[in-house]
Coordinates of C-alpha atoms in Angstrom, one line a residue:
M193 CA 112.3 -97.3 -24.1
D194 CA 110.8 -95.4 -27.0
V195 CA 111.2 -91.8 -26.3
G196 CA 109.5 -90.6 -29.6
V197 CA 110.8 -87.6 -31.4
Q198 CA 112.9 -84.9 -29.4
F199 CA 113.6 -81.3 -31.1
S200 CA 116.4 -79.0 -30.2
V201 CA 116.5 -75.2 -31.0
L202 CA 118.7 -74.1 -28.1
G203 CA 121.9 -74.2 -30.5
P204 CA 121.4 -75.7 -34.0
V205 CA 118.2 -77.0 -34.9
R206 CA 118.3 -80.9 -34.3
L207 CA 115.6 -83.7 -34.7
H208 CA 116.1 -87.0 -33.0
R209 CA 113.9 -89.9 -33.4
Q210 CA 114.5 -93.0 -30.9
G211 CA 117.6 -91.3 -29.5
V212 CA 119.1 -91.0 -32.9
E213 CA 119.6 -88.0 -34.7
A214 CA 117.4 -87.6 -38.0
G215 CA 118.5 -84.8 -40.6
A216 CA 116.3 -81.8 -40.0
G217 CA 117.6 -80.8 -43.4
Q218 CA 119.3 -77.9 -45.2
P219 CA 119.1 -74.4 -43.6
R220 CA 115.7 -73.3 -45.0
Q221 CA 114.2 -76.6 -44.2
C222 CA 115.2 -75.9 -40.6
A223 CA 113.8 -72.2 -40.9
V224 CA 110.5 -73.9 -41.7
L225 CA 110.7 -76.4 -38.7
A226 CA 111.8 -73.8 -36.3
S227 CA 108.7 -71.5 -37.4
L228 CA 106.3 -74.6 -36.8
L229 CA 108.2 -75.6 -33.5
L230 CA 107.8 -72.2 -31.9
R231 CA 104.4 -72.0 -32.8
A232 CA 103.7 -75.5 -32.0
G233 CA 100.0 -76.4 -31.7
R234 CA 98.9 -73.3 -33.4
P235 CA 98.4 -73.2 -37.4
V236 CA 100.9 -71.4 -39.5
S237 CA 99.7 -70.3 -43.0
L238 CA 101.8 -71.0 -46.2
S239 CA 102.2 -67.5 -46.7
K240 CA 103.5 -66.7 -43.1
L241 CA 106.2 -69.6 -43.4
V242 CA 107.2 -68.0 -46.8
E243 CA 107.6 -64.8 -44.9
D244 CA 109.5 -66.1 -42.1
V245 CA 111.8 -67.7 -44.1
W246 CA 112.6 -65.2 -47.1
G247 CA 111.0 -61.9 -45.8
D248 CA 110.2 -59.5 -48.4
E249 CA 112.5 -61.2 -50.8
A250 CA 110.7 -64.5 -51.4
P251 CA 111.2 -66.0 -55.1
P252 CA 108.2 -67.3 -56.9
S253 CA 109.4 -71.0 -56.0
A254 CA 109.2 -70.2 -52.3
I255 CA 105.7 -71.8 -51.9
G256 CA 106.7 -75.0 -53.7
S257 CA 109.9 -75.0 -51.6
V258 CA 107.9 -74.7 -48.3
R259 CA 105.7 -77.5 -49.3
T260 CA 108.8 -79.6 -50.1
Y261 CA 110.1 -78.9 -46.9
V262 CA 107.0 -80.1 -45.0
Y263 CA 107.1 -83.3 -47.0
R264 CA 110.4 -84.0 -45.9
L265 CA 109.7 -83.1 -42.4
R266 CA 107.0 -85.7 -42.3
Q267 CA 109.4 -88.2 -43.7
A268 CA 111.8 -87.6 -41.0
L269 CA 109.3 -87.6 -38.2
G270 CA 108.0 -91.1 -39.6
E271 CA 104.5 -92.6 -39.7
Q272 CA 104.4 -93.9 -36.1
S273 CA 105.8 -90.8 -34.6
D274 CA 104.0 -88.9 -31.5
S275 CA 104.8 -85.6 -33.3
F276 CA 103.2 -85.0 -36.6
V277 CA 102.5 -82.2 -39.0
H278 CA 98.6 -81.4 -39.8
L279 CA 97.4 -79.8 -43.0
V280 CA 95.1 -77.0 -42.1
D281 CA 93.2 -74.4 -44.1
G282 CA 96.1 -72.6 -46.1
G283 CA 98.9 -73.9 -44.0
Y284 CA 100.2 -76.5 -41.5
R285 CA 100.3 -77.2 -37.7
L286 CA 102.9 -79.2 -35.8
H287 CA 101.7 -81.4 -33.0
I288 CA 104.5 -82.2 -30.5
Q289 CA 104.6 -83.4 -26.9
P290 CA 105.5 -80.5 -24.7
D291 CA 108.6 -82.0 -23.4
A292 CA 109.8 -83.2 -26.5
L293 CA 111.3 -79.4 -27.1
D294 CA 114.3 -78.3 -25.4
L295 CA 113.1 -75.0 -25.0
N296 CA 109.9 -76.2 -23.0
R297 CA 112.0 -78.2 -20.8
F298 CA 114.3 -75.3 -20.2
K299 CA 111.3 -73.0 -19.2
E300 CA 110.0 -75.6 -16.9
T301 CA 113.3 -76.1 -15.2
A302 CA 113.4 -72.2 -14.9
A303 CA 109.9 -72.1 -13.4
R304 CA 110.9 -74.7 -10.8
A305 CA 113.9 -72.6 -10.1
R306 CA 111.8 -69.6 -9.5
Q307 CA 109.6 -71.7 -7.0
A308 CA 112.6 -72.9 -5.2
R309 CA 113.9 -69.3 -5.0
S310 CA 110.6 -67.9 -3.8
T311 CA 110.6 -70.4 -0.8
G312 CA 114.2 -69.5 -0.1
D313 CA 115.7 -72.8 -1.3
L314 CA 118.6 -70.9 -3.2
R315 CA 120.8 -74.0 -3.3
S316 CA 118.1 -75.9 -5.2
A317 CA 117.3 -72.8 -7.4
A318 CA 120.9 -72.4 -8.3
R319 CA 121.3 -76.2 -9.1
L320 CA 117.9 -76.1 -11.5
L321 CA 119.3 -72.9 -13.2
T322 CA 122.7 -74.6 -13.8
E323 CA 120.7 -77.5 -15.2
G324 CA 118.8 -75.1 -17.6
L325 CA 121.8 -73.3 -18.9
E326 CA 123.4 -76.7 -19.6
M327 CA 120.5 -77.3 -22.3
W328 CA 121.8 -74.8 -24.2
K329 CA 124.4 -76.1 -27.2
G330 CA 125.3 -72.5 -28.6
V331 CA 123.3 -69.7 -30.0
A332 CA 119.5 -70.5 -30.2
L333 CA 118.7 -71.5 -34.0
A334 CA 122.4 -71.1 -35.0
G335 CA 122.8 -71.2 -38.7
V336 CA 119.0 -70.8 -39.4
P337 CA 118.2 -68.1 -42.1
G338 CA 115.1 -65.6 -42.3
P339 CA 113.8 -62.9 -40.5
F340 CA 111.6 -65.0 -38.1
A341 CA 115.0 -66.8 -36.9
D342 CA 116.6 -63.6 -36.5
Q343 CA 114.0 -62.3 -34.3
Q344 CA 113.7 -65.6 -32.3
R345 CA 117.2 -65.6 -31.9
S346 CA 117.2 -62.1 -30.0
V347 CA 114.3 -63.2 -28.0
L348 CA 115.9 -66.7 -26.9
G349 CA 119.4 -65.0 -26.3
E350 CA 117.4 -62.5 -23.8
L351 CA 115.9 -65.8 -22.2
R352 CA 119.4 -67.4 -21.7
L353 CA 121.1 -64.3 -20.3
A354 CA 118.0 -63.7 -17.8
C355 CA 118.6 -67.3 -16.7
A356 CA 122.4 -66.8 -16.5
E357 CA 122.0 -63.6 -14.3
E358 CA 119.4 -65.4 -12.0
Q359 CA 121.8 -68.2 -11.3
L360 CA 124.8 -65.8 -10.6
A361 CA 122.1 -63.8 -8.3
C362 CA 121.4 -67.1 -6.4
E363 CA 125.1 -67.7 -6.2
V364 CA 125.5 -64.2 -4.7
E365 CA 122.9 -64.5 -2.2
R366 CA 124.2 -67.8 -1.0
G367 CA 127.6 -65.7 -0.2
R368 CA 129.7 -67.5 -3.0
Y369 CA 130.9 -64.0 -3.6
A370 CA 134.7 -65.0 -5.2
E371 CA 133.2 -67.7 -7.4
A372 CA 130.2 -65.5 -8.7
A373 CA 132.6 -62.6 -9.2
A374 CA 134.6 -64.4 -11.8
E375 CA 131.8 -65.5 -13.7
L376 CA 130.0 -62.1 -13.7
S377 CA 133.3 -60.2 -14.8
A378 CA 133.3 -62.6 -17.9
L379 CA 129.5 -61.9 -18.5
L380 CA 129.8 -58.1 -18.0
V381 CA 132.7 -58.0 -20.7
E382 CA 130.1 -59.8 -23.1
H383 CA 127.3 -57.4 -22.1
P384 CA 129.0 -54.1 -21.0
L385 CA 125.7 -52.2 -20.8
R386 CA 123.7 -54.7 -18.8
E387 CA 123.0 -53.0 -15.3
R388 CA 121.7 -56.1 -13.7
V389 CA 125.2 -57.8 -14.3
C390 CA 127.0 -54.8 -13.3
G391 CA 125.1 -54.5 -10.1
L392 CA 125.5 -58.1 -9.1
L393 CA 129.2 -58.0 -9.9
M394 CA 129.5 -54.9 -7.6
T395 CA 127.7 -56.9 -4.9
A396 CA 130.0 -59.8 -5.3
L397 CA 133.0 -57.8 -5.4
Y398 CA 132.1 -56.1 -2.3
G399 CA 131.2 -59.3 -0.6
A400 CA 134.8 -60.5 -1.4
G401 CA 136.5 -57.5 0.0
R402 CA 137.1 -55.7 -3.3
Q403 CA 135.4 -52.4 -2.6
S404 CA 137.7 -50.4 -4.8
E405 CA 137.0 -52.8 -7.9
A406 CA 133.3 -52.6 -7.1
L407 CA 133.5 -48.9 -7.5
T408 CA 135.5 -48.9 -10.5
I409 CA 133.0 -51.1 -12.3
Y410 CA 130.3 -48.8 -11.6
H411 CA 132.2 -45.8 -12.9
T412 CA 133.2 -47.7 -16.0
T413 CA 129.6 -49.0 -16.6
S414 CA 128.4 -45.3 -15.9
H415 CA 130.6 -43.9 -18.6
L416 CA 129.5 -46.6 -21.2
L417 CA 125.9 -46.0 -20.5
R418 CA 126.2 -42.1 -21.1
Q419 CA 128.5 -42.2 -24.0
R420 CA 126.8 -45.0 -26.1
L421 CA 123.2 -44.7 -24.9
G422 CA 122.9 -41.0 -23.6
V423 CA 121.4 -42.2 -20.4
S424 CA 122.5 -42.4 -16.5
P425 CA 122.6 -45.5 -14.6
S426 CA 119.3 -46.8 -13.3
P427 CA 118.1 -45.8 -9.8
E428 CA 118.7 -49.4 -8.7
L429 CA 122.3 -49.4 -9.8
Q430 CA 122.7 -46.0 -8.3
Q431 CA 121.5 -47.2 -5.0
V432 CA 123.9 -50.1 -4.9
H433 CA 126.9 -47.5 -5.7
E434 CA 125.5 -45.4 -2.7
R435 CA 125.4 -48.0 -0.4
I436 CA 128.9 -49.5 -1.1
L437 CA 130.1 -45.7 -0.8
S438 CA 128.3 -45.2 2.6
G439 CA 129.1 -48.6 4.1
R440 CA 125.3 -49.4 4.5
F441 CA 125.3 -52.4 2.3
E442 CA 124.3 -55.4 4.1
L443 CA 125.2 -58.8 2.7
P444 CA 124.4 -61.3 1.1
H445 CA 120.7 -60.2 0.3
L446 CA 119.7 -57.3 -1.9
P447 CA 116.2 -57.3 -2.8
H448 CA 116.0 -55.5 -6.2
L449 CA 118.8 -57.8 -7.4
R450 CA 117.0 -60.9 -6.0
D451 CA 113.6 -61.8 -7.1
R452 CA 112.3 -58.2 -6.1
D453 CA 110.8 -59.7 -3.0
P454 CA 111.9 -57.1 -0.4
H455 CA 110.8 -59.0 2.9
N456 CA 114.0 -60.3 4.0
A457 CA 114.9 -59.6 7.6
D458 CA 118.6 -58.6 6.8
R459 CA 117.7 -56.1 3.8
P460 CA 120.0 -53.0 3.2
K461 CA 118.8 -50.1 5.1
G462 CA 116.5 -47.9 3.2
A463 CA 115.1 -50.8 1.3
P464 CA 111.5 -51.1 1.0
R465 CA 110.0 -53.2 3.5
T466 CA 107.1 -55.9 3.0
S467 CA 105.3 -57.9 5.6
S468 CA 105.4 -61.0 3.4
R469 CA 105.1 -62.1 -0.2
N470 CA 101.6 -60.9 -0.6
T471 CA 99.4 -62.3 -3.3
P472 CA 96.6 -59.9 -4.3
A473 CA 93.3 -61.1 -5.3
Q474 CA 91.6 -57.8 -6.5
L475 CA 89.2 -58.8 -9.4
P476 CA 85.5 -57.8 -9.0
A477 CA 83.1 -60.6 -8.9
A478 CA 83.2 -63.0 -11.7
L479 CA 80.0 -62.9 -13.7
P480 CA 77.8 -66.1 -14.3
S481 CA 78.1 -65.9 -18.1
L482 CA 79.4 -63.6 -21.0
V483 CA 77.5 -63.8 -24.0
G484 CA 78.9 -63.4 -27.8
R485 CA 82.6 -62.4 -27.1
E486 CA 84.0 -65.6 -27.9
R487 CA 86.3 -64.2 -30.8
E488 CA 87.7 -61.5 -28.7
Q489 CA 88.3 -63.7 -25.7
E490 CA 90.1 -66.1 -28.2
Q491 CA 92.3 -63.1 -29.2
V492 CA 93.4 -62.3 -25.7
E493 CA 94.0 -65.8 -25.0
R494 CA 96.5 -66.1 -28.0
L495 CA 97.9 -62.8 -27.1
V496 CA 98.8 -64.2 -23.7
A497 CA 100.4 -67.3 -25.2
D498 CA 102.2 -65.4 -27.7
A499 CA 103.9 -63.2 -24.7
Q500 CA 104.8 -66.2 -22.8
A501 CA 106.4 -67.7 -26.0
S502 CA 108.5 -64.6 -26.5
S503 CA 109.1 -63.8 -22.9
S504 CA 107.4 -60.5 -22.9
V505 CA 104.7 -58.5 -21.5
A506 CA 101.0 -59.0 -22.8
I507 CA 99.1 -55.7 -23.1
C508 CA 95.5 -55.4 -24.3
T509 CA 93.3 -52.4 -24.8
I510 CA 89.5 -52.8 -24.8
G511 CA 87.6 -50.2 -26.3
G512 CA 84.1 -49.5 -27.4
L513 CA 81.0 -47.4 -26.9
A514 CA 79.6 -46.8 -23.6
G515 CA 77.5 -49.5 -22.3
V516 CA 79.0 -52.0 -24.7
G517 CA 80.4 -54.1 -21.9
K518 CA 84.1 -53.4 -21.6
T519 CA 84.3 -53.9 -18.0
A520 CA 82.2 -57.0 -18.0
F521 CA 84.6 -58.4 -20.8
A522 CA 87.7 -57.4 -19.0
T523 CA 86.6 -58.9 -15.6
T524 CA 85.4 -62.1 -17.3
V525 CA 88.5 -62.6 -19.3
A526 CA 90.9 -62.0 -16.2
H527 CA 88.9 -64.7 -14.3
R528 CA 89.4 -67.1 -17.0
L529 CA 93.2 -66.2 -17.1
A530 CA 93.6 -65.9 -13.3
D531 CA 95.3 -69.3 -13.0
R532 CA 98.1 -68.2 -15.5
F533 CA 98.9 -65.5 -13.2
P534 CA 99.6 -67.1 -9.7
D535 CA 101.4 -64.2 -8.2
G536 CA 98.2 -62.3 -8.0
Q537 CA 95.8 -60.1 -10.0
L538 CA 95.4 -56.4 -9.3
F539 CA 92.4 -54.2 -10.4
A540 CA 91.9 -50.4 -10.4
D541 CA 89.0 -48.2 -11.7
L542 CA 91.0 -45.1 -13.2
Q543 CA 87.7 -43.0 -13.5
G544 CA 88.8 -41.5 -16.9
A545 CA 85.2 -41.5 -18.4
G546 CA 84.3 -38.0 -18.0
P547 CA 85.0 -34.4 -16.5
E548 CA 82.3 -34.8 -13.7
V549 CA 84.7 -37.3 -11.9
E550 CA 88.5 -36.4 -11.4
P551 CA 90.4 -39.2 -13.2
R552 CA 92.5 -41.0 -10.5
D553 CA 96.1 -39.8 -9.9
P554 CA 98.6 -42.8 -10.9
A555 CA 100.7 -42.1 -8.0
L556 CA 97.5 -42.8 -5.9
V557 CA 96.9 -46.2 -7.8
L558 CA 100.5 -47.2 -7.4
E559 CA 100.3 -46.3 -3.7
D560 CA 97.3 -48.8 -3.4
F561 CA 99.2 -51.4 -5.7
L562 CA 102.4 -51.3 -3.9
Q563 CA 100.7 -51.6 -0.3
S564 CA 98.7 -54.7 -1.6
L565 CA 101.9 -56.1 -2.7
G566 CA 103.4 -55.7 0.9
V567 CA 105.0 -52.2 0.9
R568 CA 104.8 -50.4 4.1
P569 CA 103.5 -46.7 3.8
G570 CA 106.6 -45.4 5.3
D571 CA 108.6 -47.0 2.5
L572 CA 106.6 -45.5 -0.7
P573 CA 108.7 -43.2 -2.6
E574 CA 107.4 -39.8 -3.2
T575 CA 107.1 -39.4 -7.3
T576 CA 104.9 -41.3 -9.4
Q577 CA 108.0 -42.3 -11.4
A578 CA 109.7 -43.5 -8.5
R579 CA 106.6 -45.5 -7.4
G580 CA 106.4 -47.0 -10.9
L581 CA 109.9 -48.2 -10.9
M582 CA 109.4 -49.8 -7.7
F583 CA 106.1 -51.5 -8.9
R584 CA 108.0 -52.8 -11.9
G585 CA 110.7 -54.1 -9.6
L586 CA 108.4 -55.9 -7.4
L587 CA 106.9 -57.6 -10.5
A588 CA 110.1 -58.3 -12.3
N589 CA 110.1 -62.2 -11.4
R590 CA 106.3 -62.6 -10.6
R591 CA 103.5 -63.4 -13.0
V592 CA 100.7 -60.8 -12.2
L593 CA 97.5 -59.8 -14.2
V594 CA 96.9 -56.0 -13.8
V595 CA 93.3 -54.7 -14.8
L596 CA 93.0 -50.9 -15.3
D597 CA 89.5 -50.2 -15.7
N598 CA 88.1 -46.8 -17.5
A599 CA 91.5 -45.3 -18.6
G600 CA 91.5 -41.6 -19.9
N601 CA 94.6 -41.7 -21.9
T602 CA 97.9 -43.4 -22.2
D603 CA 99.8 -41.2 -19.8
Q604 CA 97.3 -42.3 -17.0
V605 CA 98.5 -46.1 -17.4
K606 CA 102.0 -45.9 -18.4
H607 CA 103.4 -46.1 -15.0
L608 CA 100.9 -48.8 -14.1
L609 CA 102.0 -51.3 -16.6
P610 CA 104.1 -54.4 -15.3
G611 CA 107.6 -54.5 -16.9
G612 CA 108.6 -58.0 -16.7
P613 CA 107.8 -60.9 -18.9
G614 CA 105.0 -63.3 -17.7
S615 CA 102.5 -60.4 -16.6
M616 CA 99.9 -58.7 -18.6
A617 CA 97.7 -55.7 -18.5
L618 CA 94.3 -55.3 -19.6
V619 CA 93.2 -51.6 -20.1
T620 CA 89.8 -50.8 -20.8
S621 CA 88.8 -47.1 -22.2
R622 CA 86.1 -45.5 -24.1
M623 CA 88.7 -43.7 -25.8
Q624 CA 91.0 -45.3 -28.4
L625 CA 94.6 -45.3 -26.8
H626 CA 96.8 -45.0 -29.9
A627 CA 100.0 -44.2 -28.0
L628 CA 99.8 -47.4 -25.8
V629 CA 99.2 -49.5 -29.0
A630 CA 102.2 -47.7 -30.8
A631 CA 104.5 -47.5 -27.9
Y632 CA 103.9 -50.7 -26.1
Q633 CA 102.7 -52.8 -28.9
A634 CA 99.4 -53.4 -27.1
L635 CA 96.7 -55.6 -28.7
P636 CA 93.6 -53.3 -29.4
L637 CA 90.1 -54.7 -29.1
T638 CA 87.3 -53.0 -30.1
L639 CA 83.8 -54.3 -28.7
M640 CA 80.7 -53.7 -30.9
P641 CA 77.1 -53.9 -29.8
L642 CA 75.9 -57.5 -29.6
S643 CA 74.5 -59.4 -32.8
Q644 CA 70.8 -59.8 -32.9
A645 CA 70.9 -63.5 -31.9
D646 CA 73.4 -62.7 -29.1
A647 CA 71.1 -60.2 -27.8
R648 CA 68.1 -62.5 -27.6
S649 CA 70.6 -65.0 -26.2
L650 CA 71.5 -62.4 -23.3
L651 CA 67.9 -61.9 -22.4
A652 CA 67.0 -65.4 -22.5
R653 CA 69.7 -66.2 -19.9
R654 CA 68.6 -63.5 -17.8
L655 CA 64.9 -63.8 -17.9
G656 CA 64.8 -67.7 -18.6
A657 CA 64.4 -69.4 -21.9
A658 CA 60.7 -70.4 -21.6
R659 CA 59.7 -66.4 -20.8
A660 CA 61.7 -65.2 -23.7
A661 CA 60.6 -68.1 -25.9
A662 CA 57.0 -67.3 -25.2
E663 CA 57.2 -63.7 -26.5
P664 CA 59.8 -63.7 -29.4
E665 CA 58.5 -60.4 -31.2
A666 CA 58.5 -58.6 -27.7
V667 CA 62.3 -59.8 -27.3
D668 CA 63.1 -58.4 -30.7
R669 CA 61.5 -55.0 -29.9
I670 CA 63.5 -54.7 -26.9
V671 CA 66.7 -55.6 -28.3
R672 CA 66.0 -53.0 -30.9
L673 CA 65.2 -50.3 -28.7
A674 CA 68.2 -51.0 -26.5
G675 CA 70.5 -51.1 -29.5
Q676 CA 71.7 -54.2 -28.8
L677 CA 74.1 -52.7 -25.9
P678 CA 74.7 -55.2 -23.2
L679 CA 74.2 -52.5 -20.5
A680 CA 70.8 -51.6 -21.6
L681 CA 69.6 -55.1 -22.2
A682 CA 71.0 -55.7 -18.5
N683 CA 68.9 -52.8 -17.2
V684 CA 65.8 -54.3 -19.3
A685 CA 66.3 -57.8 -17.7
A686 CA 66.6 -56.6 -14.2
R687 CA 63.3 -54.7 -14.4
A688 CA 61.7 -57.7 -15.7
A689 CA 63.1 -59.9 -13.2
Y690 CA 61.4 -57.9 -10.6
R691 CA 58.0 -57.9 -12.5
P692 CA 57.6 -61.7 -13.4
Q693 CA 53.7 -61.2 -13.9
V694 CA 54.2 -58.6 -16.7
R695 CA 54.2 -59.5 -20.2
L696 CA 57.5 -58.7 -22.1
A697 CA 55.2 -57.1 -24.7
S698 CA 53.9 -54.6 -22.2
L699 CA 57.4 -53.8 -21.1
A700 CA 58.4 -53.1 -24.8
D701 CA 55.1 -50.8 -24.9
E702 CA 56.3 -48.9 -21.8
Y703 CA 59.8 -48.2 -23.5
E704 CA 58.0 -47.0 -26.4
A705 CA 55.4 -44.8 -24.7
P706 CA 54.6 -41.5 -26.4
G707 CA 56.8 -38.7 -25.1
L708 CA 59.2 -40.8 -23.7
R709 CA 62.8 -40.9 -25.2
T710 CA 64.5 -44.1 -25.9
L711 CA 67.4 -43.4 -23.6
D712 CA 65.0 -42.4 -20.8
A713 CA 63.8 -46.0 -20.8
F714 CA 67.2 -47.3 -19.9
A715 CA 68.4 -45.1 -17.0
S716 CA 69.1 -46.2 -13.8
E717 CA 67.9 -44.0 -10.4
E718 CA 70.0 -46.5 -8.1
D719 CA 73.5 -46.5 -9.8
Q720 CA 74.8 -44.1 -12.4
A721 CA 77.2 -46.7 -13.6
L722 CA 74.4 -48.6 -14.8
D723 CA 72.5 -45.7 -16.6
V724 CA 73.0 -45.9 -20.0
R725 CA 72.0 -42.3 -20.6
A726 CA 74.3 -41.0 -18.2
S727 CA 77.2 -43.3 -19.5
L728 CA 76.6 -42.1 -23.1
A729 CA 76.3 -38.4 -22.0
R730 CA 79.9 -38.9 -20.1
S731 CA 81.3 -39.8 -23.6
Y732 CA 79.6 -36.9 -25.1
R733 CA 81.0 -34.4 -22.5
L734 CA 84.4 -35.8 -23.4
L735 CA 84.3 -34.0 -27.0
D736 CA 85.6 -30.9 -27.7
T737 CA 83.0 -28.0 -28.9
E738 CA 83.3 -28.5 -32.6
T739 CA 83.2 -32.4 -32.3
A740 CA 80.0 -32.3 -30.1
A741 CA 78.5 -30.0 -32.7
L742 CA 79.1 -32.5 -35.5
F743 CA 77.7 -35.2 -33.5
R744 CA 74.7 -33.2 -33.1
D745 CA 74.4 -32.7 -36.7
L746 CA 74.6 -36.4 -37.3
S747 CA 71.0 -36.9 -35.7
G748 CA 69.9 -35.2 -39.0
C749 CA 71.2 -38.3 -40.9
P750 CA 68.3 -40.6 -41.8
D751 CA 70.3 -43.8 -42.0
P752 CA 72.9 -45.2 -39.5
L753 CA 75.2 -45.6 -42.5
F754 CA 76.2 -42.3 -43.9
A755 CA 79.0 -40.7 -46.3
A756 CA 81.3 -38.0 -45.1
S757 CA 80.1 -35.9 -48.1
Q758 CA 76.5 -36.3 -46.5
V759 CA 77.5 -34.9 -43.2
A760 CA 79.5 -32.1 -45.0
D761 CA 76.4 -31.1 -47.0
L762 CA 74.3 -31.4 -43.6
A763 CA 76.5 -29.5 -41.4
G764 CA 77.4 -26.7 -44.1
R765 CA 81.2 -27.6 -43.6
S766 CA 84.0 -28.9 -46.1
E767 CA 84.3 -32.4 -46.6
C768 CA 88.1 -32.4 -45.5
R769 CA 87.3 -30.7 -42.4
V770 CA 84.3 -33.2 -41.7
R771 CA 86.6 -36.1 -41.9
K772 CA 89.0 -34.7 -39.5
V773 CA 86.2 -34.0 -36.9
L774 CA 84.8 -37.7 -37.6
S775 CA 88.0 -39.0 -36.7
R776 CA 87.8 -37.8 -33.3
L777 CA 84.4 -39.3 -33.0
I778 CA 86.0 -42.6 -34.1
R779 CA 88.5 -42.3 -31.4
A780 CA 85.6 -41.9 -29.0
H781 CA 83.8 -45.0 -30.1
L782 CA 80.9 -43.1 -31.1
V783 CA 81.2 -43.7 -34.8
S784 CA 82.9 -46.3 -37.0
E785 CA 84.4 -46.0 -40.2
V786 CA 83.3 -49.1 -42.4
G787 CA 85.1 -48.1 -45.5
P788 CA 86.9 -45.3 -47.3
G789 CA 84.6 -42.0 -46.6
R790 CA 82.0 -44.4 -45.3
Y791 CA 80.7 -44.2 -41.7
S792 CA 78.3 -45.8 -39.2
W793 CA 76.7 -44.9 -35.9
N794 CA 78.0 -47.1 -33.1
R795 CA 74.4 -47.9 -31.9

């Protein structure tokens, strides 16, 4: 049977064709193959391949070497192979069958194990996890040079260790205490600061009747954590210790060391009780269509794919001017991605947009999230931090999408972020969340007003193509008056839909009526959330006195594009001071920096 080409990265990099090993080449050629394999299906630029292999010390001959390595790889793959290297603009893309890579087969096996475990089939879960571990033939990417391989070795090593922990957790839960204790002891020697391994070993030792050894392990690990890292044991590990001491440790089940699914009947006393493994579906209603955000949607989808490849949490911040469509974008993207997060989707409006509404307390948001995940009110911790720990614990082995709308700052969201790989957080805010990007490596996306063509398309979809095509000049006037903001255009479309007998030109005339300010035309008496004027006012009220004063001074600029020196002359302030204040307006998405010392209104 023709099995095509098979690749191995869970050990030395290997390439097998028709079941026979074909040389993957010298170490740097293996590094190029590893870079293409771990990004299979995505283009990798020539410069990125050079960076992956040599880092900052690439010789002048590096580009030629990479081309030679790719040529040799193509020869090794063969002309009739089901795996091949595409030449793309400025680089290469490797096409492989998903099951041709041992890493993909490992992940699929681990996913099947998680599914078996979630249904209570611990025997099958342990067997599958053992099969997954047997796919490893040593250290991942063994002997492969370069910064990319170094980074991926760390990521893949963590993946292997997590699988080993999961397999041993299944054995503990099955009551195989003595066998699990032996393997866990060896694993803890190799990873002495790994608290989950310590907790599992303590549980196994206690189950095997070796209580004193379990307590000794705890004290040894506690000492190492304080000595090497300067931290105390985690609340979860302390809880295991306390329950062993008090004799309240019920075996074999321990929720926070299982799959964080605390609904077992024989749970330890004091552990959070849940009615069932709840699957929340809290996303607002999906919109029929979203116009003009294709590039941003692709960026989010790429972020999710990269996070899954590296076993990390995907976090994206979505910012932009009031009315630019942040919530609509986040909601639409969340619905598109929902099938990748089968364990549920959580949604919360954090109300961080302005001083007239009190921002939501993260502790109360966590209360809602935890109850939706099945935690009973009586089992909720008191503090925000403790609730955050419980929340991350419940999500540790689930794939959940968390949408946090209208965040005021990073402090408001940090306890609401999932911690385990496979989950994602989408955070919208009218302020730039620098700390979230810096500390959590979140992807920042800034939505700008729609292009002229996309704004026309939005109106055509809402009003009907025939009505819009009949009055193209009126459509362009309305688009200009609305500043190409989706919220303003949606208001226009809603009014026009209720007045089908009125020509669009007449509507545009109404919006330009003498004595009527432009923003007044896009007000909403029914819902403040749809009122463009009120929405912009909320952004304005977030500004401090000095920044608000400069924002008013900007109204004197005759052109939407302006220089810091112009504003300094207009406001009678030093250019240095003006630049500092303009940075606050940029953070509030009211102004954009389009070049050194050059700025533009976000309108």
